[in-house]
Short mmCIF file of C-alpha atoms in Angstrom, two decimals:
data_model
loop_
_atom_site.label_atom_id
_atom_site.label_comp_id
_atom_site.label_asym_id
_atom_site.label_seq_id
_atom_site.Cartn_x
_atom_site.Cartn_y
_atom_site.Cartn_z
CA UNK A 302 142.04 130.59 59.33
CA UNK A 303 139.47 128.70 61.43
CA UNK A 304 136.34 127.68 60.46
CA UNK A 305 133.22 128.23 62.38
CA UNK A 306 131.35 125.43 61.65
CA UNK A 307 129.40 123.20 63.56
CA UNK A 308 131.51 119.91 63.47
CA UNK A 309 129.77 117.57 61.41
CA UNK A 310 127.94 114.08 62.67
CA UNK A 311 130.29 110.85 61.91
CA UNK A 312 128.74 108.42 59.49
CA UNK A 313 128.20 105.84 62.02
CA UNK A 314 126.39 108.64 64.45
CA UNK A 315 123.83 109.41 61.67
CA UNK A 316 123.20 105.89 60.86
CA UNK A 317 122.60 105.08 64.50
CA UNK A 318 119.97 108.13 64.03
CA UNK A 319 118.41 107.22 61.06
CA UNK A 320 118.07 104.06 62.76
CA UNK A 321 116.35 105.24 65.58
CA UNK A 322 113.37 107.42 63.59
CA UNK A 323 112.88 104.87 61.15
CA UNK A 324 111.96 102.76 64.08
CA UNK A 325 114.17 100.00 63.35
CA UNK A 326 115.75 99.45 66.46
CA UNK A 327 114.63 100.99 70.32
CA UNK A 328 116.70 103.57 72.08
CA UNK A 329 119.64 102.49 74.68
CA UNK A 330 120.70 103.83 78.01
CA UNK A 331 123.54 105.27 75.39
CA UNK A 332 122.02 106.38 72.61
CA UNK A 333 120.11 108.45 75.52
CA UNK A 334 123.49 109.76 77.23
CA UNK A 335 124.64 111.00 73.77
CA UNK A 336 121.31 112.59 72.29
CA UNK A 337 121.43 114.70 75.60
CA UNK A 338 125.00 114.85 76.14
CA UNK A 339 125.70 113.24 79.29
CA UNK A 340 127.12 110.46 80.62
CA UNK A 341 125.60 106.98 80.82
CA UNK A 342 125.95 107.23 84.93
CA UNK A 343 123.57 110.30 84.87
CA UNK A 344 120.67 108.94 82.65
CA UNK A 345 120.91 105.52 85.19
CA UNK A 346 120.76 108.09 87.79
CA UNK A 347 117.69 109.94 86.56
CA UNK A 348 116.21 107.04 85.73
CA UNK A 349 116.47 105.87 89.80
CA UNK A 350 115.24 108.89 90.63
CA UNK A 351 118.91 110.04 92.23
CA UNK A 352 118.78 113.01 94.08
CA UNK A 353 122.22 113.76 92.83
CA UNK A 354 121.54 115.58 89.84
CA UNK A 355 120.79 119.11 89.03
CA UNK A 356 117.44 119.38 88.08
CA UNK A 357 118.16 121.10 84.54
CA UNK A 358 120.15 118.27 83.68
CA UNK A 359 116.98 115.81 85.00
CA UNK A 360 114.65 118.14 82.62
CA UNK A 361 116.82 117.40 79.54
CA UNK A 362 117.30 113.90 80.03
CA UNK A 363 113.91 113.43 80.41
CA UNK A 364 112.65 114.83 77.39
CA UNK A 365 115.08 112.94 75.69
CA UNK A 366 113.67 109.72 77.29
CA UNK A 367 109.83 110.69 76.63
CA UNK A 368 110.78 111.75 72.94
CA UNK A 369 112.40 108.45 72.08
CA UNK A 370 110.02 106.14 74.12
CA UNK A 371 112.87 104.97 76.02
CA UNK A 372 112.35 101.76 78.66
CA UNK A 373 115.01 100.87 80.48
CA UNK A 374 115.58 96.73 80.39
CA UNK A 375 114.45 95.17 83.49
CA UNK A 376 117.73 92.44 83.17
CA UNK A 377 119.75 95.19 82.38
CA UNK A 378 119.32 96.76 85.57
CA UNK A 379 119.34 93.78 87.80
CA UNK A 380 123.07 94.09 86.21
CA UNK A 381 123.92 96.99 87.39
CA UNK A 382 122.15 96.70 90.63
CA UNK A 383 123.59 93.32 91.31
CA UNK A 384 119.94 91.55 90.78
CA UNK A 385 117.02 91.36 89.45
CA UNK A 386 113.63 93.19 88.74
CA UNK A 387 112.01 89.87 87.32
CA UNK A 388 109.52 88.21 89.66
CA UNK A 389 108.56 84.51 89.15
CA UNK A 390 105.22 82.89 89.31
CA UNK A 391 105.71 79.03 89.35
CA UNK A 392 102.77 77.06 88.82
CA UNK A 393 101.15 73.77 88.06
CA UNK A 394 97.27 74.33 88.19
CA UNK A 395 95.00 72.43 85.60
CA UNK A 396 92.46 75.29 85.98
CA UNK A 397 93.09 78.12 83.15
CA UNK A 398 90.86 80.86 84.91
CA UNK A 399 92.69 80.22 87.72
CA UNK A 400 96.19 80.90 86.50
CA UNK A 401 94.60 84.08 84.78
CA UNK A 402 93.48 85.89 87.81
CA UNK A 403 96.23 85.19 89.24
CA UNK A 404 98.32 86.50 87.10
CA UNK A 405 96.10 89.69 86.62
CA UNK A 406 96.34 89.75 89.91
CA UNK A 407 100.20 90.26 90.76
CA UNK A 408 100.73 92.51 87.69
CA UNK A 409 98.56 94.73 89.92
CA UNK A 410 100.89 94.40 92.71
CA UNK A 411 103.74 95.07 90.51
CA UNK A 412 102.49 98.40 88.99
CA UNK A 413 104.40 101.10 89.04
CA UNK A 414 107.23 98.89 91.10
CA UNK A 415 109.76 98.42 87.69
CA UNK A 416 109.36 94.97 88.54
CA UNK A 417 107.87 92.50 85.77
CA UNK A 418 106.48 88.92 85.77
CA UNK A 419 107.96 85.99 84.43
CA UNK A 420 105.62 82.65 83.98
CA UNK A 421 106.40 79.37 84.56
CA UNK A 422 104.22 76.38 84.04
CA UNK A 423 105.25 73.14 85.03
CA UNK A 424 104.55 69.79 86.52
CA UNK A 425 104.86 68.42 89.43
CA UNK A 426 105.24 64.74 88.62
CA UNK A 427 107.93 65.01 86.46
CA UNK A 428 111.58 63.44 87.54
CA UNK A 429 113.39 66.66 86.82
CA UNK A 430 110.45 69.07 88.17
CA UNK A 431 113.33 70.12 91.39
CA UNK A 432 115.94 70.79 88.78
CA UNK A 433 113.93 72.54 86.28
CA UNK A 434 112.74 74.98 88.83
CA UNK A 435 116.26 75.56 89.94
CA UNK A 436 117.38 75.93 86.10
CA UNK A 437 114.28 78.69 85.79
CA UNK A 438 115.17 80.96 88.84
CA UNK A 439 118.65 80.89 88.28
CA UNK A 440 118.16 81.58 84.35
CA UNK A 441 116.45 84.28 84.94
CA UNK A 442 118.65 85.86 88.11
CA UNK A 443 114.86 86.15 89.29
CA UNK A 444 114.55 88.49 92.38
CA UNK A 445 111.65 86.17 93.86
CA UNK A 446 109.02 83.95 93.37
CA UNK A 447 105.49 83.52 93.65
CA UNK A 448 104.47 79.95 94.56
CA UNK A 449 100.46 79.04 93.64
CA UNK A 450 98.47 75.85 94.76
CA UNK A 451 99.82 73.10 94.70
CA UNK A 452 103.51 74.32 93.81
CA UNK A 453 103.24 76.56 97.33
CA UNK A 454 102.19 73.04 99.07
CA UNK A 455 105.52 71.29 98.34
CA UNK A 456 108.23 71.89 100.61
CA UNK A 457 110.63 70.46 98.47
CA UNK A 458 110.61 73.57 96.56
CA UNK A 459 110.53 75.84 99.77
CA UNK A 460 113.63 74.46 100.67
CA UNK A 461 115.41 74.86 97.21
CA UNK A 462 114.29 78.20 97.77
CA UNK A 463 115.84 78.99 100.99
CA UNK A 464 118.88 76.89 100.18
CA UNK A 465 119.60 79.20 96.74
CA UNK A 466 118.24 82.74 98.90
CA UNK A 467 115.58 83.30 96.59
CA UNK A 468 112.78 85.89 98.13
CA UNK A 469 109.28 83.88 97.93
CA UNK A 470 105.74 84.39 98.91
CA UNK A 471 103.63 81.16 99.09
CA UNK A 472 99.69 81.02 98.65
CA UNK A 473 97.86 78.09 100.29
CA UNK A 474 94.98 77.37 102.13
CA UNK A 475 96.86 76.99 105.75
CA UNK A 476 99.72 78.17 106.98
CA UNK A 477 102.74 76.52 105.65
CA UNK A 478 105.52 78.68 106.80
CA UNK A 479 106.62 81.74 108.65
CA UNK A 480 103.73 84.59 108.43
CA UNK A 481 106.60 86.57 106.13
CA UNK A 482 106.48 83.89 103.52
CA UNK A 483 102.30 83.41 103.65
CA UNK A 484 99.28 84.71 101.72
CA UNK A 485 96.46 81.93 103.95
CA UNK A 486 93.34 81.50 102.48
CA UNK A 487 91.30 79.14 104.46
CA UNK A 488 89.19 77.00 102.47
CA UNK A 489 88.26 75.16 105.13
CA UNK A 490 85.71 78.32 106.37
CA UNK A 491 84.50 78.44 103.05
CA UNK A 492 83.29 75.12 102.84
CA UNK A 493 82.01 74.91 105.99
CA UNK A 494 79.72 78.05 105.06
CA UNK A 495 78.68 75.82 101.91
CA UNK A 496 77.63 73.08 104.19
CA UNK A 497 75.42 75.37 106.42
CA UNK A 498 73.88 76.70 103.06
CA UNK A 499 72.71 73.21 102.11
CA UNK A 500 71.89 71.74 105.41
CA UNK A 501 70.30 75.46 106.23
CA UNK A 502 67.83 74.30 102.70
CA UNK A 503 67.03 70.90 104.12
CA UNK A 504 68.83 68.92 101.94
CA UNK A 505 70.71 65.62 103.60
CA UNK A 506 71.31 63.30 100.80
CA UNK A 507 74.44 65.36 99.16
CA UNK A 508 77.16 64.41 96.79
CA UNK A 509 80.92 66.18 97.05
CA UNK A 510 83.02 65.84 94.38
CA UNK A 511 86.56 66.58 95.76
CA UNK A 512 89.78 67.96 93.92
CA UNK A 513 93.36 66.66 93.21
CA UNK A 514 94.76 64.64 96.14
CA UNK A 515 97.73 66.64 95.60
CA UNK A 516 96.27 69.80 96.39
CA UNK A 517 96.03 70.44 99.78
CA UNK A 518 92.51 72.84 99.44
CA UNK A 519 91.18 69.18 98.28
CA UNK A 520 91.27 67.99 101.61
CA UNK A 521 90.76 71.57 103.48
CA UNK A 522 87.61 71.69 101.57
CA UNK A 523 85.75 68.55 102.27
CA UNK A 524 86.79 68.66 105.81
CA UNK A 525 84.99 72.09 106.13
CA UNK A 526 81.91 70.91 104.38
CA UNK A 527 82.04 67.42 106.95
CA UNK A 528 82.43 69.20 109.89
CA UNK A 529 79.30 72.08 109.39
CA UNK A 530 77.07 68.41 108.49
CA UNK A 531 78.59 66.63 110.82
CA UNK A 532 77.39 70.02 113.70
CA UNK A 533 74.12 69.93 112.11
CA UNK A 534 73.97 65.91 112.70
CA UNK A 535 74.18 64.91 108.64
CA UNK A 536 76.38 62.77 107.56
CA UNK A 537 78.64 62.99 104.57
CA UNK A 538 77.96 59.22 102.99
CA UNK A 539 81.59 57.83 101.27
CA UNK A 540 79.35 56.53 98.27
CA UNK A 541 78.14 60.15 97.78
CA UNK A 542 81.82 61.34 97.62
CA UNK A 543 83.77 60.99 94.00
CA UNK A 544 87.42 62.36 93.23
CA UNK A 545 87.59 65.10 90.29
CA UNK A 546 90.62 67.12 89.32
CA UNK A 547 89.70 70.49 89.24
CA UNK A 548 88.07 70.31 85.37
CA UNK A 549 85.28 70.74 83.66
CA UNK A 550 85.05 67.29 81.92
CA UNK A 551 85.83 65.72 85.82
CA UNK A 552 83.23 67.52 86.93
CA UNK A 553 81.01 66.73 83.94
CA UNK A 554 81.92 62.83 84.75
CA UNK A 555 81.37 62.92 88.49
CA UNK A 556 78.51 64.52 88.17
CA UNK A 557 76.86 61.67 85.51
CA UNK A 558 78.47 58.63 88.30
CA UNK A 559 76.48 60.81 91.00
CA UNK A 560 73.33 60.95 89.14
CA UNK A 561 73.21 57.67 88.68
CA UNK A 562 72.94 56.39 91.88
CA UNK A 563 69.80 55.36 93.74
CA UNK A 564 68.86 57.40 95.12
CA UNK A 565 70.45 60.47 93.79
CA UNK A 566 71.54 63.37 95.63
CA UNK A 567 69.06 65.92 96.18
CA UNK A 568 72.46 68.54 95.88
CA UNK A 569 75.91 68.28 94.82
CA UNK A 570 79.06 70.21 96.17
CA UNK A 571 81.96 70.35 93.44
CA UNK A 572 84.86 71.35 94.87
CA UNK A 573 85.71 74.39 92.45
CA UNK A 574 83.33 76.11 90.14
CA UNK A 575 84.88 73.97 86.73
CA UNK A 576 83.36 71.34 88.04
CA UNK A 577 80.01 72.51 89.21
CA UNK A 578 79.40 73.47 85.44
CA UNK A 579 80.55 69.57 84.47
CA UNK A 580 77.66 68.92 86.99
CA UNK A 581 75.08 71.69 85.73
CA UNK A 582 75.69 70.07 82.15
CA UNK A 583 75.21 66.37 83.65
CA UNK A 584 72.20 67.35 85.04
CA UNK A 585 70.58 68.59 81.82
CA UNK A 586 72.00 65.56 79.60
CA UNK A 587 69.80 63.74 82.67
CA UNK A 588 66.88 65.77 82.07
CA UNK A 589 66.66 67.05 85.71
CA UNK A 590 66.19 71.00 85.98
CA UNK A 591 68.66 73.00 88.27
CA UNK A 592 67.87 73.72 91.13
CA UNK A 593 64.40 72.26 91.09
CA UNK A 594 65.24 68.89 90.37
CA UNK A 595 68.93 69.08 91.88
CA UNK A 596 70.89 71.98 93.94
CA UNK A 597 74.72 72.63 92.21
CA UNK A 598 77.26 74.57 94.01
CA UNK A 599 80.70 75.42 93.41
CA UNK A 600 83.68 76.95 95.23
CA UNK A 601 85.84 79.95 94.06
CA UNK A 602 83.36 82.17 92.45
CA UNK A 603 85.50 82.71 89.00
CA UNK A 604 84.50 84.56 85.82
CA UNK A 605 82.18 81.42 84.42
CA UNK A 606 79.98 80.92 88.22
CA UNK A 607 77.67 83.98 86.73
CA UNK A 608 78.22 83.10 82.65
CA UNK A 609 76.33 79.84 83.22
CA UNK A 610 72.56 79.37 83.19
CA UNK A 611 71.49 79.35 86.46
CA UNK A 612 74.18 81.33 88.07
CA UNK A 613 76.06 79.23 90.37
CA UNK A 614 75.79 79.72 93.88
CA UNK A 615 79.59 79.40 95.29
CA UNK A 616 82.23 80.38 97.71
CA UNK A 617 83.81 83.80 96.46
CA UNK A 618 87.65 83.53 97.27
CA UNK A 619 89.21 86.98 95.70
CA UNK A 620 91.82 85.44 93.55
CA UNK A 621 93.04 88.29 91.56
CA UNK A 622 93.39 89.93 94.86
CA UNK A 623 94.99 87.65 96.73
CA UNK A 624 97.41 87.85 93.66
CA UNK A 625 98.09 91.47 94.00
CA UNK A 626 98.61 91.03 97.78
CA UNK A 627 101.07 88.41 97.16
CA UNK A 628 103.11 90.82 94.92
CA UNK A 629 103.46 93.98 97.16
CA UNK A 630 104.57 91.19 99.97
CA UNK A 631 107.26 90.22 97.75
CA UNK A 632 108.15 93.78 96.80
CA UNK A 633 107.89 94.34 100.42
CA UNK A 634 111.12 93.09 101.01
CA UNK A 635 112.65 96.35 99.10
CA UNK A 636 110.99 98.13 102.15
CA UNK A 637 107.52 98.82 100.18
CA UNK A 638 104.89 98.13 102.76
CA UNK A 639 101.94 95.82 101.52
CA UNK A 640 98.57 97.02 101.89
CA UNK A 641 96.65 94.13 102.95
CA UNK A 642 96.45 91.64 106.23
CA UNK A 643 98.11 88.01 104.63
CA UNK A 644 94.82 86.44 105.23
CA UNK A 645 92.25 86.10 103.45
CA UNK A 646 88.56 84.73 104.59
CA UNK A 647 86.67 83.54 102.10
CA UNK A 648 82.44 84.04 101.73
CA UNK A 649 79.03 82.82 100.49
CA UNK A 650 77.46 84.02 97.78
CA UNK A 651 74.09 82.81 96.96
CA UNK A 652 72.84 82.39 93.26
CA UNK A 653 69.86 80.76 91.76
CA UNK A 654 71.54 77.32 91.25
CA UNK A 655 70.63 76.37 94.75
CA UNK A 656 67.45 75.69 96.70
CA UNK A 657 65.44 73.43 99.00
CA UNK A 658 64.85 69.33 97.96
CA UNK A 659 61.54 69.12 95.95
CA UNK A 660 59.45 67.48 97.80
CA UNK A 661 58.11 64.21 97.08
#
């Protein structure tokens, strides 16, 4: 006599789907295969959207993914497609907003890609900074890399790159390397636009505070804002020039050393908008009035140039953008095609920090 029965779950099946409702542990690409009764081939194949399966069969195993919140792991795939859907972004940038936008930025890029970011900070002065790199993309089986100011400005690291065959997209200010490998964003223009803003006001006694020495915008920027006073026959004096690094306290430092010369600049140029705040808070521990008593003007045009009283006039460079541009280039080389030109040109935009030298 047979018995027609269903055949009842094993023990170890029903704790498995206990597990699973209670929420104690996520879904795998197996407990998927058996919940709809396929094989663990034809879930990975639904899930890379094969055209080699019949579409009931898609239906069912996609219900079972959407009912059970399944993801599948981005490591876990890079197995079974021989790499990786983790993209690096290497870094070593003192400014915070920075590193934000640009991260906001290339998780735009990678929407809807199944790739994911991976962050790195680290610095470049350290004896082991070639090797650690190397220890991080190789760690991680990373499918490529994202290289910010200054990181994109060492070749050191471009090489390592190309030696190991590790995709890579660098951002800098010139060119650096082939056009495939290049998001440009020419600093240089932007702070020669600065220059004609100030010189266009009538001001002639200035003070520049510059960036890092090791970042190569440092020295892009105050040779834009020398030549466009240099074409309009002012000078840039050396005394009026002090090094920051990119920070609010540097800026808030330069900006006291600047004030305090005789006579004092009539305007100052910070090389990045941290450090036009340092200056904006200089002048009021000086008791001058901005921009009546002293024009401040910054470069980058981040989150805090309009959260700061005045607003700062600056040069707007589109980081988050140029972030999302420098993801779909990577991705690119899956045969996406990225939206955007690989340039990017930056522009003026006037606040109410800046206007002509009170006269005297």
């Amino acid at each position: 006599m047979t018995s027609s029965k269903t055949p009842r779950k094993s023990a170890d099946e029903s704790d498995v789907n206990a597990a699973l409702e209670s929420g104690r542990r996520r879904a795998t690409i197996n407990d998927i295969a058996r919940l709809a009764g396929v094989s663990k081939k034809t879930v990975s194949r639904v899930i890379n959207q094969s055209p080699f399966v019949r579409e009931e069969t898609r239906v069912r195993i996609e219900a079972v993914i959407a009912e059970w919140g399944y993801a599948p792991d981005p490591q876990a795939r890079g197995l079974a497609f021989r790499r990786s859907f983790l993209i690096g972004m290497i870094y070593d940038n003192p400014n915070p907003q920075y590193v934000v936008n640009m991260q906001l930025g290339l998780l735009d890029g990678m929407r809807g890609s199944g790739f994911e970011l991976v962050v790195h900070p680290c610095d470049r002065g350290s004896p082991t900074f070639l090797q650690d790199v190397r220890m991080f993309i190789e760690r991680q089986k990373l499918f490529g890399v994202i290289l910010p100011p200054s990181v994109s400005e060492d070749e050191r690291v471009a090489d390592l790159l190309r030696d190991i065959g590790c995709e890579y997209i660098r951002i800098a200010s010139v060119p650096l390397d082939e056009e495939e490998h290049m998001i440009v964003g020419h600093d240089r223009l932007g702070a020669q636009a600065m220059g004609e803003h100030l010189v266009g006001l009538g001001h002639e006694r200035i003070g520049f505070i510059t960036g890092l020495p090791s970042f190569r915008s440092s020295h892009e920027r105050r040779g834009g804002f020398e030549d466009a006073l240099a074409k309009a026959g002012v000078k840039l004096d050396p005394d009026y020039v002090v090094q920051g690094a990119y920070t609010f306290e540097s800026g808030l430092a330069c900006g006291e050393a600047l004030l305090a010369k005789t006579p004092r600049p009539t305007a100052i140029f910070a090389g990045n908008d941290e450090m036009a705040v340092g200056v904006l808070q200089a002048a009021r521990r000086a008791g001058l009035t901005v921009p009546e008593d002293l024009t401040v003007v910054g470069f980058d045009d981040f989150q805090i140039a309009q959260a700061v009283w005045p607003p700062l006039t600056t040069i707007h460079i589109p980081t988050r953008e140029v972030g999302r541009m420098a993801a779909e280039k990577l991705i690119a080389r899956e045969g996406r095609e990225p939206g955007d030109p690989s340039t990017i040109i930056p522009y003026l935009v006037t606040r109410e920090s800046s206007a002509a030298p009170k006269k005297v």
